[in-house]
CSV table of C-alpha atoms in Angstrom, one decimal:
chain,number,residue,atom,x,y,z
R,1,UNK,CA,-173.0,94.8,100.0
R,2,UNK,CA,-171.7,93.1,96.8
R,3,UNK,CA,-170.4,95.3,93.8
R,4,UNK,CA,-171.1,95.4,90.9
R,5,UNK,CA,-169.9,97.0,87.2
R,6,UNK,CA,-171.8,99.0,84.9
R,7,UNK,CA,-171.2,99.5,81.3
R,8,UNK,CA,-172.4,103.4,81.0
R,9,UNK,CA,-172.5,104.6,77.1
R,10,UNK,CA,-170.7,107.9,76.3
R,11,UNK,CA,-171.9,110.6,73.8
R,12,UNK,CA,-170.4,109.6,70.8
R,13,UNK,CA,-170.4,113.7,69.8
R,14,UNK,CA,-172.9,115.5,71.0
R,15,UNK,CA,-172.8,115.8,74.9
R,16,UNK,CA,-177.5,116.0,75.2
R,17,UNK,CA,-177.4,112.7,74.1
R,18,UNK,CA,-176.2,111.5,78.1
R,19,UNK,CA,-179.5,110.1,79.5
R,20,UNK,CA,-180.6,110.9,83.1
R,21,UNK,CA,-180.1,107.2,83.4
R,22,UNK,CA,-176.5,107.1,82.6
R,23,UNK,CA,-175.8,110.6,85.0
R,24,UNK,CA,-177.2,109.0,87.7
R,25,UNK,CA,-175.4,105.9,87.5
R,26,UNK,CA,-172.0,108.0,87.2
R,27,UNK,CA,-173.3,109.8,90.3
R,28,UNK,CA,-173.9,106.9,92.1
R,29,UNK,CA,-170.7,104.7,91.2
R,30,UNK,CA,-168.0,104.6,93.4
R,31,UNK,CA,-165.3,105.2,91.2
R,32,UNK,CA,-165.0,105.2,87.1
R,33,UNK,CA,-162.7,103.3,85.2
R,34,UNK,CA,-162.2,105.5,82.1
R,35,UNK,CA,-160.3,105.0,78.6
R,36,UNK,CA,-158.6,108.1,78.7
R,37,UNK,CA,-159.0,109.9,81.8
R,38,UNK,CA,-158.5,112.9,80.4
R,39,UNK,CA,-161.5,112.7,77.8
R,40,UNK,CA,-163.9,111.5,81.0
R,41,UNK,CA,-162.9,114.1,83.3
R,42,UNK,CA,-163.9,117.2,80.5
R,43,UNK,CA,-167.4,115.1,80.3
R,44,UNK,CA,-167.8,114.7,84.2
R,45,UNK,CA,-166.7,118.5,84.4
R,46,UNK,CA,-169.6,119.3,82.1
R,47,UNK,CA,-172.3,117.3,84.3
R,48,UNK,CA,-170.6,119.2,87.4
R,49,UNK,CA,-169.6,114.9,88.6
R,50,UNK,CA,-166.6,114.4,90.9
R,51,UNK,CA,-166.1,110.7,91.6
R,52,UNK,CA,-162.5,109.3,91.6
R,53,UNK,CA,-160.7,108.1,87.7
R,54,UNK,CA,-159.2,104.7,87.3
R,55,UNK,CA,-157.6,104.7,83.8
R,56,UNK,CA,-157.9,101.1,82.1
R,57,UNK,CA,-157.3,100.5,77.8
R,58,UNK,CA,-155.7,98.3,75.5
R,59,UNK,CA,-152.1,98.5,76.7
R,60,UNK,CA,-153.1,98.5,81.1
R,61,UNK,CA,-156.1,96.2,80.7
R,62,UNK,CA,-154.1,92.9,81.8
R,63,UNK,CA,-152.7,95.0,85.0
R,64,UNK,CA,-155.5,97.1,85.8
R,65,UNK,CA,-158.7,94.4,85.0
R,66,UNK,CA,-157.5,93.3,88.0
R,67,UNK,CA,-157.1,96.1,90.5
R,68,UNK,CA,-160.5,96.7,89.1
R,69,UNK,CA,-162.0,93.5,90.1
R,70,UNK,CA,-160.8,93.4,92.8
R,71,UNK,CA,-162.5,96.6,94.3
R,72,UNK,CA,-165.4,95.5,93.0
R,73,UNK,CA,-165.3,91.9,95.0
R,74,UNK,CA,-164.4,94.4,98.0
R,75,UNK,CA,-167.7,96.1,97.4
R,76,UNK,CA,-167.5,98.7,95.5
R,77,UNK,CA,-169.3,99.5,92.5
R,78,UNK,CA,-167.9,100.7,89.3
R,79,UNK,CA,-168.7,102.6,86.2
R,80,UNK,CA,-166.9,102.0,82.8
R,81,UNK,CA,-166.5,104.4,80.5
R,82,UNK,CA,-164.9,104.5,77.0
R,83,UNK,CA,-163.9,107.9,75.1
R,84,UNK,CA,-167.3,107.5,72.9
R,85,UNK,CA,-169.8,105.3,72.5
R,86,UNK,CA,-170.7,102.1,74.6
R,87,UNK,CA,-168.1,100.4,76.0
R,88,UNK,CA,-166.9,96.9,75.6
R,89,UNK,CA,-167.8,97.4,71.9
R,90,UNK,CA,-164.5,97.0,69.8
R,91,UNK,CA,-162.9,98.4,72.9
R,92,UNK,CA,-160.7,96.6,76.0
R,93,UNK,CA,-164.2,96.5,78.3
R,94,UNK,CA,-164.7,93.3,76.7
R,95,UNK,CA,-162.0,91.5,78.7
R,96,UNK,CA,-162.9,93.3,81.6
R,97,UNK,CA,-166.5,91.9,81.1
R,98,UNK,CA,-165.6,88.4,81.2
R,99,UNK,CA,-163.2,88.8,84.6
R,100,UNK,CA,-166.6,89.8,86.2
R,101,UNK,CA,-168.6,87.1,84.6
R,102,UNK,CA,-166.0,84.4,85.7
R,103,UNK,CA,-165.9,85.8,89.1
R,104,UNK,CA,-169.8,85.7,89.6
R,105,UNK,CA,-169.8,89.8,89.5
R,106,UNK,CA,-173.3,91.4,88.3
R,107,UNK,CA,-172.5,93.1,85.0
R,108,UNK,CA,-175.1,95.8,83.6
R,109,UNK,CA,-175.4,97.8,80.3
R,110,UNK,CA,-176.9,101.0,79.8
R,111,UNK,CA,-178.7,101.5,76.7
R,112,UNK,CA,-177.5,104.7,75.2
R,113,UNK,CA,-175.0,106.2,72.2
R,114,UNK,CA,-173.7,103.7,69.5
R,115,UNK,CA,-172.2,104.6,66.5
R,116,UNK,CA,-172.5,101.1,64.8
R,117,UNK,CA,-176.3,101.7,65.6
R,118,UNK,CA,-176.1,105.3,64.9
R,119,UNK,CA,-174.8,104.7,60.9
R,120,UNK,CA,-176.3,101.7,60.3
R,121,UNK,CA,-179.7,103.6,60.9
R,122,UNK,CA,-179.2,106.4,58.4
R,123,UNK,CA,-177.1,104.3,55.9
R,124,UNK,CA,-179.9,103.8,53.1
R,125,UNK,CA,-178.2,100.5,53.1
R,126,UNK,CA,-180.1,97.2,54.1
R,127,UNK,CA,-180.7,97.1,57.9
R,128,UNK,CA,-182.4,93.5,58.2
R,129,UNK,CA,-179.2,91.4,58.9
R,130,UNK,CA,-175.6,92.8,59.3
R,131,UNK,CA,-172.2,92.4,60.9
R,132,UNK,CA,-169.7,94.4,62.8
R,133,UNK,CA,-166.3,93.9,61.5
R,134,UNK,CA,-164.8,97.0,64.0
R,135,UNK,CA,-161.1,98.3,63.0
R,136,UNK,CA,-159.2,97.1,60.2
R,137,UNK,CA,-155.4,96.1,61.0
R,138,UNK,CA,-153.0,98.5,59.9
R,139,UNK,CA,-150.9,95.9,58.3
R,140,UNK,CA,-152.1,95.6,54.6
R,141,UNK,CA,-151.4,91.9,55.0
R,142,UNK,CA,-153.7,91.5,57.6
R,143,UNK,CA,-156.2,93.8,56.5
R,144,UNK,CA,-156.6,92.2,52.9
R,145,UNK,CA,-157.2,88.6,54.6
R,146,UNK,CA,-159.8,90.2,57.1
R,147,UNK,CA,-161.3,91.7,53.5
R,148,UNK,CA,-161.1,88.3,51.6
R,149,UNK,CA,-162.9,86.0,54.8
R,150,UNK,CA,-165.7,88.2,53.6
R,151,UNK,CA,-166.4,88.3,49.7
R,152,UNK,CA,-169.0,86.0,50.0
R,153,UNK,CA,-170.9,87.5,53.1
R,154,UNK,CA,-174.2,88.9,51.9
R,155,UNK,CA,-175.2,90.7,55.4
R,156,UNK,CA,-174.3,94.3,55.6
R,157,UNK,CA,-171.0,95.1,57.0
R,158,UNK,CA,-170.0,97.7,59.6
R,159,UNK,CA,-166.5,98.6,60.0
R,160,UNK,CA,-164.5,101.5,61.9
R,161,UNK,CA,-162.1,104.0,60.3
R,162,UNK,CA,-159.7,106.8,60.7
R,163,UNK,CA,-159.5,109.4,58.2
R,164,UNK,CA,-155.8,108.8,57.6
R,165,UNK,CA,-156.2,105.1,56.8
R,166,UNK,CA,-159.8,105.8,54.9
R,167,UNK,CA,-157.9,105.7,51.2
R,168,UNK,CA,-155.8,102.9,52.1
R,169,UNK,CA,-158.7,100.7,53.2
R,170,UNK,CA,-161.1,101.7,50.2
R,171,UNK,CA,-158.9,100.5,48.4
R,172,UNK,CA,-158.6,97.0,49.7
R,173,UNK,CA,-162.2,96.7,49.6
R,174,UNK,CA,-162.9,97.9,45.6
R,175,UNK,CA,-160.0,95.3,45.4
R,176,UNK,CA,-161.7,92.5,46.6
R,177,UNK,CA,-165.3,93.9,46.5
R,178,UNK,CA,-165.6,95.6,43.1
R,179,UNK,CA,-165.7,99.4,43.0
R,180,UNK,CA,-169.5,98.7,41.8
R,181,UNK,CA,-170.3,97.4,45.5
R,182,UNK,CA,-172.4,100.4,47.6
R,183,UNK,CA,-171.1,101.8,50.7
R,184,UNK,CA,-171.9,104.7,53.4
R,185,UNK,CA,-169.2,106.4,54.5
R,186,UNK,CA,-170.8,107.9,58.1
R,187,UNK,CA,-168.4,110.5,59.4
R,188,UNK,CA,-168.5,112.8,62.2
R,189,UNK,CA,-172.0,111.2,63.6
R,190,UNK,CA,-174.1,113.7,65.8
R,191,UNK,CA,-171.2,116.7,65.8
R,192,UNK,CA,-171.9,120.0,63.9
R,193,UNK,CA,-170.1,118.4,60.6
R,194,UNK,CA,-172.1,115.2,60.4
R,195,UNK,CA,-172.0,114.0,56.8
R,196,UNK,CA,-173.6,110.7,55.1
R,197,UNK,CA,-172.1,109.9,51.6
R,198,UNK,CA,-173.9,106.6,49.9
R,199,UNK,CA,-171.9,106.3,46.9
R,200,UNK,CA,-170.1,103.3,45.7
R,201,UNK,CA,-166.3,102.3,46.3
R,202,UNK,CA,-165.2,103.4,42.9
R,203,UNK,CA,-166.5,106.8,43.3
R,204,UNK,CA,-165.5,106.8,47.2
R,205,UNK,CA,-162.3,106.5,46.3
R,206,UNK,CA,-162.2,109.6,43.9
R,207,UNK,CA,-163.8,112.2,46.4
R,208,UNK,CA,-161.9,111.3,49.3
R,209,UNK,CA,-158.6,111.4,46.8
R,210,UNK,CA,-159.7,115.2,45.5
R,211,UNK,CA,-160.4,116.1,49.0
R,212,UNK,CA,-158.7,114.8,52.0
R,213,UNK,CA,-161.2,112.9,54.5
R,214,UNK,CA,-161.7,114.6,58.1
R,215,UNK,CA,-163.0,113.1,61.1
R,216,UNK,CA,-164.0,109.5,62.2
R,217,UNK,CA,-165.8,107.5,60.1
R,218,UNK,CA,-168.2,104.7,60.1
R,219,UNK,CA,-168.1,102.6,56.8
R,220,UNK,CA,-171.2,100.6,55.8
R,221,UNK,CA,-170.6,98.4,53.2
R,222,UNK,CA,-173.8,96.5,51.2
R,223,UNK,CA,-173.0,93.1,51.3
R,224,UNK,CA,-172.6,90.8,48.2
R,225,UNK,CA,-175.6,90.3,46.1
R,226,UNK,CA,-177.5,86.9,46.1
R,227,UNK,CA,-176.6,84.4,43.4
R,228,UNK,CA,-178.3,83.5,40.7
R,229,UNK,CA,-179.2,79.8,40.5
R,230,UNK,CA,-178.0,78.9,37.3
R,231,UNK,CA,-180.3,78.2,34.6
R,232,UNK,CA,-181.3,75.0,33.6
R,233,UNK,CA,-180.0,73.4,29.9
R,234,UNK,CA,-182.0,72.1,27.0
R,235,UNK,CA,-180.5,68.7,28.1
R,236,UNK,CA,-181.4,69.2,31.2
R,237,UNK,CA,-185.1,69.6,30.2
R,238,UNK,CA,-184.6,66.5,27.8
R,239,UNK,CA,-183.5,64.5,30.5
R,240,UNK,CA,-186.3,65.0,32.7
R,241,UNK,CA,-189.2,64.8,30.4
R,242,UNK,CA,-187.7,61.4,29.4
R,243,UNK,CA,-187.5,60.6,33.1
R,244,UNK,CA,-190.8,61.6,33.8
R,245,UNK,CA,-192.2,59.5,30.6
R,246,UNK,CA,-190.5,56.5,31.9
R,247,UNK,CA,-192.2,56.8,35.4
R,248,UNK,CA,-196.0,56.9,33.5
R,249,UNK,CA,-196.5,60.3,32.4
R,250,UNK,CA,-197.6,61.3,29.0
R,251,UNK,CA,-195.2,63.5,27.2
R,252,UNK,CA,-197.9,66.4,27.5
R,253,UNK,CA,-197.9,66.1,31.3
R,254,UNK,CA,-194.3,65.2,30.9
R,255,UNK,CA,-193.3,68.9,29.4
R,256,UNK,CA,-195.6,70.9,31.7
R,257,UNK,CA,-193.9,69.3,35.0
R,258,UNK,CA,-190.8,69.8,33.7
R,259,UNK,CA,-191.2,73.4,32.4
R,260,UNK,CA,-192.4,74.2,36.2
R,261,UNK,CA,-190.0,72.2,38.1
R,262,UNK,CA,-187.1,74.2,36.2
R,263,UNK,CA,-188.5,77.4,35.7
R,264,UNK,CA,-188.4,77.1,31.7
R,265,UNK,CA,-191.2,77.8,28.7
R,266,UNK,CA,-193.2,75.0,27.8
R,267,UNK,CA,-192.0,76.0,24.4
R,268,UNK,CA,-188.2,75.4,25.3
R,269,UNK,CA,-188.9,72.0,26.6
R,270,UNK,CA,-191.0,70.8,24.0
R,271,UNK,CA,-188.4,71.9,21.5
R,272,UNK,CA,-185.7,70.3,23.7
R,273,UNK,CA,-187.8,67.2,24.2
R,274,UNK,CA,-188.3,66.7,20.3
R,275,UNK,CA,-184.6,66.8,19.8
């Protein structure tokens, strides 16, 4: 029988939102690898699951990817797990992942819990394109360049915070954003204290400096507005009514093309063609 690995989504706060899909599959795995074992076990206590714990995360993932593959080209099928939310999302799964693809293993994803999803939904900010930008670096070097490769991008942005580094990192972005740009600041999604503030980065930054920020939070940022095509000059519209004489067309027809090809009042050309 070949093995296989599922990606099973955690609740990302409130333990109702496991789906009978993602039980059974815990139920049914032969073992679990888990972020922090610790946080999996309280969850499998709750749905009264033993199956054996495998711990695998950012500082075991180059030892224990392989154990882990290994018992799954042995047969056996396994169950990854993150702390919250689906895994291989801004989390050490990924890697993981792609030792399974290379190695011909079956790889299958379990809709389910998703705080990117989760904010973006009730952001009030604009849902038809965006990008997941995950954690920030902790180094303010590294941070500010992440910050500065996207001035220019005009799709809503998603990013990961703590609430220890939440002052640091509005900051960097009403540096290099503006503190007129919108955000959503997302915090404590589906727990008891859940808590949506669509304010701007400006006035971000004075709340969470008058009151300290608790719990994990999910920033949505509105991306950069769309520029203005600049508007055309009285030369400009002198220029192409001449051009458009030259080529056979009365001055009449002359102004009225031009006036429509750049957006201007017949009056303004005709004034800038007389000159």
């Amino acid at each position: 029988m070949a093995g296989m690995l599922y990606l099973v989504p955690t609740p990302i706060g409130n333990l109702g939102d496991i789906s009978q899909r993602c039980r059974e599959t815990l139920e049914s795995a032969d073992f679990i690898a888990a972020e922090d074992t610790r946080v999996t076990l309280k969850l499998m206590n709750h749905l009264g699951i033993k199956k054996p714990l495998i711990s695998y995360f950012e500082h075991n993932k180059a030892s224990k990817g392989g154990v882990i593959l290994e018992r799954i080209l042995a047969g056996e099928v396994c169950a990854l797990v993150s702390d919250a939310g689906s895994p291989a999302i801004s989390d050490p799964g990924e890697d993981l992942v792609k030792l399974c693809h290379e190695a011909g293993v079956t790889v299958c994803a379990i809709p389910g819990p998703c705080a990117v999803i989760t904010a973006l939904s009730i952001s009030g900010q604009s849902t038809g394109r965006f990008c997941f930008e995950g954690f920030l670096s902790t180094a303010k070097k590294s941070r500010r360049e992440h910050l500065d490769s996207l001035r220019k991008e005009r799709r809503t942005m998603i990013f990961y915070e703590a609430p220890h580094k939440l002052l640091a990192t509005l900051q960097d972005m009403a540096d290099t954003f503006g503190t007129d740009r919108s955000i959503s600041l997302c915090r404590e999604l589906t727990k008891l204290h859940e808590e949506v503030v669509r304010t701007t980065l400006g006035q971000a930054i004075q709340k969470y400096t008058d009151t300290p920020p608790k719990g994990e939070f999910v920033l949505v940022l509105a991306g950069a507005p769309e520029e203005a095509e600049p508007a055309a000059s009285p030369d400009d519209a002198a220029a192409r009514v001449e051009a458009l004489m030259a080529a056979g067309l009365s001055r009449k027809d002359a102004i009225r093309q031009t006036a429509q090809e750049l957006n201007l009042p017949k009056n303004v050309v005709y004034d800038a063609a007389l000159k």
